[in-house]
Amino acid sequence: MVKPEKLIENGIRLDGRKPDEIRPIKIKVGVLNRADGSCYFEFGGNKVIAAVYGPREVHPRHQQKSTSAVVRYRYNMASFSVEERKRPGPDRRSIEVSKVSREALEPVIFQEYFPRSAIDIFVEVLQADAGTRTAGINAASIALADAGIPMKSLVSACAVGKVDDTLVLDLNKDEDNYGQADMPIAMTPDGKITLLQMDGHLTRDEFREGLEMAKKGCLEIAQLQRTALMEKYSSLIEGEVNE
Amino acid sequence: MDKKLVIPGEFLSDDVKLADEGTYVEDSKVFSSVFGIASLKNHIKVVPLSGKYIPRQGDLIIGIISEVSFSNWIVDIRSPYEGLLHISEFPRRIDNSEMSKYLKVGDSIMTLVKDVDQSMKVELTLNDQRLRQIKDGRIIEVTPSKVPRLIGRSGSMIAMLKNETNCNIFIGQNGRVWLTGKDKNLDIAVRTIQKIEKESHIPGLTDRIVNFLKEEKGIPVKQPIKKKAKKEEAKEHEQEPAEETTRAAKETEETVMEDAEEPENIEEN
């Protein structure tokens, strides 16, 4: 694709959003029967599934910690998730995303409640459209709650960036490819930041302003996460069969 | 209402002294640590809607032998941690070489958590009047956090279930439920337990279960005669499990012969 001439025109972005607007979100909790907790998360064009297993026995044994649980996070993109076929298997990028996402969730999990055990989080990206790591973290945090794992709070994640010298919230594919900066942020609802990365350049003032925008975005997402969890147990009232 | 659905991190109270299970305290405020039902009277506690069984000293549970090692049986207790049943915790003295004669891989036992240490080493025992091997009936599994609802306030739910279905039911704290009775009654009991598990968070549970049981048994108010017949039939049956309790102590020696049937029952859940 060629670079569009303008990424933002009269304060309206290519996909019709205002600069401080996030993409539409769709959440479904408990989509997998075998997992202890699961979540399907749509974030604009992103479609991800998160599954949580555990606490369970640690294999291989040498990874286990005697005083707390180990958290393992596996981020994986399906080969069909992007236009050009993605070669399956872990690569440099997905290993990095797995690491930072794990570290974004670890601070809220009460790991010390489950010594010598493992909490496994799997995130599969079915369709990618910029911001898959934030979508993955949002999904994983719901799946953790669904698995009944004790946490300090949920974690919400959202990106800010700069395109055409304007700060925008939650970049889409074009803005990500042709923009000047991309900064994914994950935080708890009370504003504790657990992930912050930046690609590109922002001035100090832009950084501060961007952070505030991301905070608002994350709060909005936190509300939706909460509603989704609540819905799981209100929709079950009318008998639904599960195995 | 004093009960509500909460997510992790939800503010519950300012009174730190009332904080109980499923909560944590930060800046002298009480927050929920799990996704579950919060109850705010007396103690502030949150019962999770799902989660694994974490063994505690004194729990009565149902375990399945997963390995026989030197002087220990390793028992699957449906938890991240395995249970250890030492040979000396068997009700009678047996020799190391004969361990799998008494309990072999796949056998189910009612057992008691004797001790859990810091590193979550779980020691089990069979040295108690209430404990024994499970040889008949069915074992099904429910979410461990739903066990209190299944039992009901001071055992009301389980008492009703036993009465209405004429099954003998034992609920392990680890969410395994052991039922004995006639096949037809067992089916009803299993379906009812599944319903309780699924709807335990919705108010008015007991009434719904009473109605469900009536429906399942196909007894609208019109046919009281049939109901009576069923009850009588069941009374005969009730004696069976009771008899078994007294038998259990002696039976250990004969175990080896009868065991062949066991794995089948377990698979049924």
Tab-separated table of N, CA and C in Angstrom, chain A residues 116-222:
chain	number	residue	atom	x	y	z
A	116	ARG	N	5.253	-23.039	43.837
A	116	ARG	CA	5.534	-24.252	43.057
A	116	ARG	C	4.490	-24.540	41.990
A	117	SER	N	3.847	-23.507	41.464
A	117	SER	CA	2.864	-23.764	40.413
A	117	SER	C	3.094	-22.814	39.244
A	118	ALA	N	2.355	-23.041	38.178
A	118	ALA	CA	2.493	-22.200	36.996
A	118	ALA	C	1.143	-21.657	36.576
A	119	ILE	N	1.130	-20.420	36.131
A	119	ILE	CA	-0.066	-19.845	35.520
A	119	ILE	C	0.301	-19.587	34.066
A	120	ASP	N	-0.366	-20.292	33.179
A	120	ASP	CA	-0.035	-20.187	31.759
A	120	ASP	C	-1.064	-19.344	31.028
A	121	ILE	N	-0.571	-18.367	30.290
A	121	ILE	CA	-1.451	-17.499	29.512
A	121	ILE	C	-1.075	-17.656	28.045
A	122	PHE	N	-2.057	-17.952	27.222
A	122	PHE	CA	-1.811	-18.083	25.791
A	122	PHE	C	-2.636	-17.041	25.052
A	123	VAL	N	-1.997	-16.293	24.189
A	123	VAL	CA	-2.723	-15.310	23.396
A	123	VAL	C	-2.490	-15.611	21.923
A	124	GLU	N	-3.560	-15.873	21.218
A	124	GLU	CA	-3.466	-16.152	19.792
A	124	GLU	C	-4.076	-14.992	19.021
A	125	VAL	N	-3.307	-14.437	18.100
A	125	VAL	CA	-3.826	-13.356	17.279
A	125	VAL	C	-4.405	-13.973	15.999
A	126	LEU	N	-5.701	-13.800	15.809
A	126	LEU	CA	-6.347	-14.373	14.622
A	126	LEU	C	-6.318	-13.389	13.468
A	127	GLN	N	-6.428	-12.122	13.814
A	127	GLN	CA	-6.381	-11.084	12.787
A	127	GLN	C	-5.667	-9.884	13.381
A	128	ALA	N	-4.680	-9.376	12.670
A	128	ALA	CA	-3.876	-8.290	13.222
A	128	ALA	C	-4.174	-6.989	12.491
A	129	ASP	N	-4.249	-5.897	13.278
A	129	ASP	CA	-4.492	-4.597	12.660
A	129	ASP	C	-3.929	-3.485	13.538
A	130	ALA	N	-2.661	-3.608	13.902
A	130	ALA	CA	-1.974	-2.629	14.744
A	130	ALA	C	-2.513	-2.606	16.164
A	131	GLY	N	-1.608	-2.818	17.100
A	131	GLY	CA	-2.012	-2.814	18.502
A	131	GLY	C	-2.428	-4.175	18.998
A	132	THR	N	-1.796	-5.243	18.456
A	132	THR	CA	-2.176	-6.579	18.911
A	132	THR	C	-1.696	-6.846	20.327
A	133	ARG	N	-0.572	-6.229	20.719
A	133	ARG	CA	-0.101	-6.518	22.074
A	133	ARG	C	-1.045	-5.921	23.105
A	134	THR	N	-1.579	-4.737	22.811
A	134	THR	CA	-2.536	-4.149	23.761
A	134	THR	C	-3.816	-4.978	23.801
A	135	ALA	N	-4.268	-5.433	22.638
A	135	ALA	CA	-5.465	-6.277	22.597
A	135	ALA	C	-5.208	-7.563	23.375
A	136	GLY	N	-3.995	-8.124	23.212
A	136	GLY	CA	-3.640	-9.351	23.916
A	136	GLY	C	-3.667	-9.177	25.418
A	137	ILE	N	-3.116	-8.062	25.903
A	137	ILE	CA	-3.084	-7.812	27.348
A	137	ILE	C	-4.502	-7.623	27.890
A	138	ASN	N	-5.313	-6.872	27.159
A	138	ASN	CA	-6.702	-6.684	27.585
A	138	ASN	C	-7.424	-8.019	27.700
A	139	ALA	N	-7.229	-8.872	26.689
A	139	ALA	CA	-7.896	-10.175	26.678
A	139	ALA	C	-7.376	-11.051	27.799
A	140	ALA	N	-6.046	-11.075	27.970
A	140	ALA	CA	-5.435	-11.939	28.986
A	140	ALA	C	-5.893	-11.558	30.382
A	141	SER	N	-6.053	-10.260	30.620
A	141	SER	CA	-6.425	-9.852	31.973
A	141	SER	C	-7.855	-10.285	32.288
A	142	ILE	N	-8.729	-10.280	31.284
A	142	ILE	CA	-10.090	-10.795	31.499
A	142	ILE	C	-10.066	-12.306	31.713
A	143	ALA	N	-9.253	-12.990	30.903
A	143	ALA	CA	-9.179	-14.453	31.018
A	143	ALA	C	-8.654	-14.863	32.394
A	144	LEU	N	-7.706	-14.093	32.931
A	144	LEU	CA	-7.182	-14.377	34.273
A	144	LEU	C	-8.293	-14.263	35.318
A	145	ALA	N	-9.074	-13.207	35.215
A	145	ALA	CA	-10.186	-13.028	36.149
A	145	ALA	C	-11.180	-14.179	36.002
A	146	ASP	N	-11.442	-14.563	34.766
A	146	ASP	CA	-12.385	-15.652	34.490
A	146	ASP	C	-11.890	-16.969	35.072
A	147	ALA	N	-10.555	-17.133	35.141
A	147	ALA	CA	-9.992	-18.367	35.685
A	147	ALA	C	-10.019	-18.366	37.213
A	148	GLY	N	-10.476	-17.279	37.805
A	148	GLY	CA	-10.571	-17.207	39.265
A	148	GLY	C	-9.238	-16.958	39.939
A	149	ILE	N	-8.298	-16.389	39.215
A	149	ILE	CA	-6.975	-16.141	39.774
A	149	ILE	C	-6.982	-14.816	40.539
A	150	PRO	N	-6.496	-14.811	41.786
A	150	PRO	CA	-6.521	-13.577	42.579
A	150	PRO	C	-5.609	-12.504	41.994
A	151	MET	N	-6.163	-11.312	41.821
A	151	MET	CA	-5.397	-10.205	41.244
A	151	MET	C	-5.710	-8.925	42.001
A	152	LYS	N	-4.792	-7.983	41.939
A	152	LYS	CA	-5.039	-6.679	42.558
A	152	LYS	C	-6.093	-5.909	41.784
A	153	SER	N	-6.062	-6.031	40.479
A	153	SER	CA	-7.060	-5.376	39.629
A	153	SER	C	-6.887	-5.909	38.219
A	154	LEU	N	-7.747	-5.469	37.331
A	154	LEU	CA	-7.568	-5.813	35.931
A	154	LEU	C	-6.466	-4.914	35.354
A	155	VAL	N	-5.983	-5.264	34.180
A	155	VAL	CA	-5.032	-4.412	33.470
A	155	VAL	C	-5.657	-4.055	32.125
A	156	SER	N	-5.578	-2.796	31.767
A	156	SER	CA	-6.079	-2.374	30.469
A	156	SER	C	-4.927	-1.771	29.687
A	157	ALA	N	-4.961	-1.949	28.388
A	157	ALA	CA	-3.862	-1.439	27.571
A	157	ALA	C	-4.383	-0.739	26.330
A	158	CYS	N	-3.612	0.244	25.874
A	158	CYS	CA	-4.045	1.080	24.764
A	158	CYS	C	-2.820	1.840	24.256
A	159	ALA	N	-2.790	2.170	22.986
A	159	ALA	CA	-1.623	2.864	22.438
A	159	ALA	C	-1.967	4.324	22.141
A	160	VAL	N	-0.947	5.173	22.213
A	160	VAL	CA	-1.070	6.530	21.667
A	160	VAL	C	0.041	6.689	20.643
A	161	GLY	N	-0.132	7.621	19.739
A	161	GLY	CA	0.913	7.820	18.749
A	161	GLY	C	0.821	9.207	18.158
A	162	LYS	N	1.726	9.456	17.219
A	162	LYS	CA	1.714	10.763	16.565
A	162	LYS	C	1.662	10.548	15.060
A	163	VAL	N	0.659	11.137	14.442
A	163	VAL	CA	0.607	11.105	12.975
A	163	VAL	C	0.361	12.528	12.484
A	164	ASP	N	1.003	12.906	11.420
A	164	ASP	CA	0.883	14.260	10.881
A	164	ASP	C	0.992	15.310	11.992
A	165	ASP	N	1.928	15.113	12.896
A	165	ASP	CA	2.170	16.038	14.016
A	165	ASP	C	0.992	16.195	14.963
A	166	THR	N	0.064	15.248	14.952
A	166	THR	CA	-1.053	15.286	15.896
A	166	THR	C	-1.010	14.028	16.749
A	167	LEU	N	-1.306	14.181	18.050
A	167	LEU	CA	-1.372	13.009	18.910
A	167	LEU	C	-2.702	12.298	18.682
A	168	VAL	N	-2.640	10.981	18.495
A	168	VAL	CA	-3.881	10.213	18.317
A	168	VAL	C	-3.869	8.999	19.231
A	169	LEU	N	-5.070	8.601	19.635
A	169	LEU	CA	-5.229	7.455	20.530
A	169	LEU	C	-5.506	6.210	19.704
A	170	ASP	N	-4.904	5.075	20.119
A	170	ASP	CA	-5.203	3.775	19.523
A	170	ASP	C	-5.035	3.771	17.998
A	171	LEU	N	-3.790	3.687	17.568
A	171	LEU	CA	-3.469	3.756	16.143
A	171	LEU	C	-4.034	2.581	15.358
A	172	ASN	N	-4.424	2.845	14.126
A	172	ASN	CA	-4.789	1.746	13.239
A	172	ASN	C	-3.594	1.422	12.332
A	173	LYS	N	-3.793	0.472	11.436
A	173	LYS	CA	-2.664	-0.037	10.653
A	173	LYS	C	-1.905	1.068	9.887
A	174	ASP	N	-2.645	1.915	9.175
A	174	ASP	CA	-1.986	2.952	8.379
A	174	ASP	C	-1.245	3.946	9.255
A	175	GLU	N	-1.900	4.326	10.348
A	175	GLU	CA	-1.269	5.294	11.241
A	175	GLU	C	-0.010	4.712	11.858
A	176	ASP	N	-0.051	3.408	12.135
A	176	ASP	CA	1.096	2.733	12.711
A	176	ASP	C	2.237	2.684	11.695
A	177	ASN	N	1.915	2.347	10.457
A	177	ASN	CA	2.953	2.214	9.428
A	177	ASN	C	3.551	3.543	9.022
A	178	TYR	N	2.725	4.556	8.891
A	178	TYR	CA	3.209	5.819	8.328
A	178	TYR	C	3.284	6.953	9.330
A	179	GLY	N	2.961	6.654	10.610
A	179	GLY	CA	2.976	7.709	11.624
A	179	GLY	C	4.378	8.001	12.112
A	180	GLN	N	4.490	8.944	13.048
A	180	GLN	CA	5.799	9.353	13.542
A	180	GLN	C	6.162	8.674	14.865
A	181	ALA	N	5.143	8.229	15.602
A	181	ALA	CA	5.437	7.567	16.876
A	181	ALA	C	4.300	6.638	17.263
A	182	ASP	N	4.662	5.589	18.020
A	182	ASP	CA	3.685	4.627	18.519
A	182	ASP	C	4.098	4.274	19.940
A	183	MET	N	3.176	4.419	20.892
A	183	MET	CA	3.536	4.195	22.293
A	183	MET	C	2.457	3.372	22.990
A	184	PRO	N	2.623	2.043	23.048
A	184	PRO	CA	1.650	1.225	23.766
A	184	PRO	C	1.837	1.347	25.281
A	185	ILE	N	0.722	1.431	25.992
A	185	ILE	CA	0.755	1.599	27.443
A	185	ILE	C	-0.257	0.650	28.067
A	186	ALA	N	0.160	-0.020	29.165
A	186	ALA	CA	-0.794	-0.824	29.934
A	186	ALA	C	-0.817	-0.289	31.345
A	187	MET	N	-2.015	-0.217	31.934
A	187	MET	CA	-2.088	0.269	33.308
A	187	MET	C	-3.290	-0.305	34.045
A	188	THR	N	-3.231	-0.194	35.360
A	188	THR	CA	-4.369	-0.597	36.186
A	188	THR	C	-5.348	0.570	36.220
A	189	PRO	N	-6.604	0.322	36.623
A	189	PRO	CA	-7.585	1.415	36.621
A	189	PRO	C	-7.172	2.593	37.512
A	190	ASP	N	-6.346	2.339	38.550
A	190	ASP	CA	-5.927	3.472	39.387
A	190	ASP	C	-4.654	4.128	38.878
A	191	GLY	N	-4.277	3.825	37.639
A	191	GLY	CA	-3.230	4.604	36.991
A	191	GLY	C	-1.813	4.120	37.181
A	192	LYS	N	-1.629	2.889	37.693
A	192	LYS	CA	-0.263	2.369	37.812
A	192	LYS	C	0.134	1.748	36.480
A	193	ILE	N	1.214	2.251	35.922
A	193	ILE	CA	1.629	1.807	34.594
A	193	ILE	C	2.449	0.520	34.692
A	194	THR	N	2.046	-0.489	33.922
A	194	THR	CA	2.773	-1.755	33.959
A	194	THR	C	3.500	-2.046	32.642
A	195	LEU	N	3.184	-1.282	31.616
A	195	LEU	CA	3.899	-1.432	30.351
A	195	LEU	C	3.961	-0.088	29.657
A	196	LEU	N	5.144	0.255	29.188
A	196	LEU	CA	5.258	1.470	28.388
A	196	LEU	C	6.400	1.269	27.408
A	197	GLN	N	6.072	1.285	26.142
A	197	GLN	CA	7.096	1.174	25.123
A	197	GLN	C	6.935	2.350	24.181
A	198	MET	N	8.011	2.700	23.495
A	198	MET	CA	7.841	3.756	22.507
A	198	MET	C	8.704	3.493	21.291
A	199	ASP	N	8.065	3.762	20.164
A	199	ASP	CA	8.732	3.578	18.887
A	199	ASP	C	8.537	4.899	18.154
A	200	GLY	N	9.603	5.590	17.793
A	200	GLY	CA	9.461	6.893	17.153
A	200	GLY	C	9.858	8.013	18.092
A	201	HIS	N	9.440	9.220	17.774
A	201	HIS	CA	9.874	10.375	18.555
A	201	HIS	C	8.693	11.205	19.045
A	202	LEU	N	8.760	11.587	20.318
A	202	LEU	CA	7.786	12.515	20.888
A	202	LEU	C	8.560	13.536	21.707
A	203	THR	N	8.064	14.764	21.767
A	203	THR	CA	8.680	15.735	22.672
A	203	THR	C	8.162	15.459	24.074
A	204	ARG	N	8.810	16.079	25.063
A	204	ARG	CA	8.368	15.883	26.439
A	204	ARG	C	6.900	16.219	26.614
A	205	ASP	N	6.490	17.336	26.079
A	205	ASP	CA	5.103	17.775	26.250
A	205	ASP	C	4.145	16.808	25.569
A	206	GLU	N	4.558	16.371	24.373
A	206	GLU	CA	3.714	15.406	23.670
A	206	GLU	C	3.589	14.116	24.471
A	207	PHE	N	4.717	13.712	25.070
A	207	PHE	CA	4.702	12.494	25.880
A	207	PHE	C	3.697	12.624	27.018
A	208	ARG	N	3.767	13.763	27.719
A	208	ARG	CA	2.848	13.958	28.852
A	208	ARG	C	1.405	13.960	28.397
A	209	GLU	N	1.157	14.672	27.339
A	209	GLU	CA	-0.216	14.746	26.837
A	209	GLU	C	-0.691	13.368	26.367
A	210	GLY	N	0.242	12.658	25.688
A	210	GLY	CA	-0.087	11.312	25.209
A	210	GLY	C	-0.453	10.388	26.342
A	211	LEU	N	0.304	10.496	27.436
A	211	LEU	CA	0.053	9.649	28.600
A	211	LEU	C	-1.355	9.881	29.139
A	212	GLU	N	-1.741	11.144	29.191
A	212	GLU	CA	-3.090	11.468	29.678
A	212	GLU	C	-4.152	10.873	28.765
A	213	MET	N	-3.906	10.962	27.445
A	213	MET	CA	-4.863	10.394	26.493
A	213	MET	C	-4.975	8.889	26.690
A	214	ALA	N	-3.815	8.230	26.868
A	214	ALA	CA	-3.819	6.783	27.047
A	214	ALA	C	-4.560	6.399	28.312
A	215	LYS	N	-4.390	7.219	29.348
A	215	LYS	CA	-5.076	6.953	30.614
A	215	LYS	C	-6.579	6.912	30.391
A	216	LYS	N	-7.070	7.907	29.673
A	216	LYS	CA	-8.509	7.960	29.396
A	216	LYS	C	-8.950	6.743	28.602
A	217	GLY	N	-8.132	6.391	27.589
A	217	GLY	CA	-8.447	5.219	26.776
A	217	GLY	C	-8.513	3.957	27.610
A	218	CYS	N	-7.532	3.798	28.503
A	218	CYS	CA	-7.482	2.600	29.335
A	218	CYS	C	-8.678	2.524	30.278
A	219	LEU	N	-9.077	3.677	30.816
A	219	LEU	CA	-10.236	3.688	31.706
A	219	LEU	C	-11.486	3.251	30.964
A	220	GLU	N	-11.600	3.735	29.731
A	220	GLU	CA	-12.746	3.366	28.909
A	220	GLU	C	-12.767	1.848	28.678
A	221	ILE	N	-11.573	1.310	28.380
A	221	ILE	CA	-11.469	-0.128	28.150
A	221	ILE	C	-11.775	-0.898	29.430
A	222	ALA	N	-11.278	-0.393	30.583
A	222	ALA	CA	-11.524	-1.057	31.859
A	222	ALA	C	-13.022	-1.203	32.115
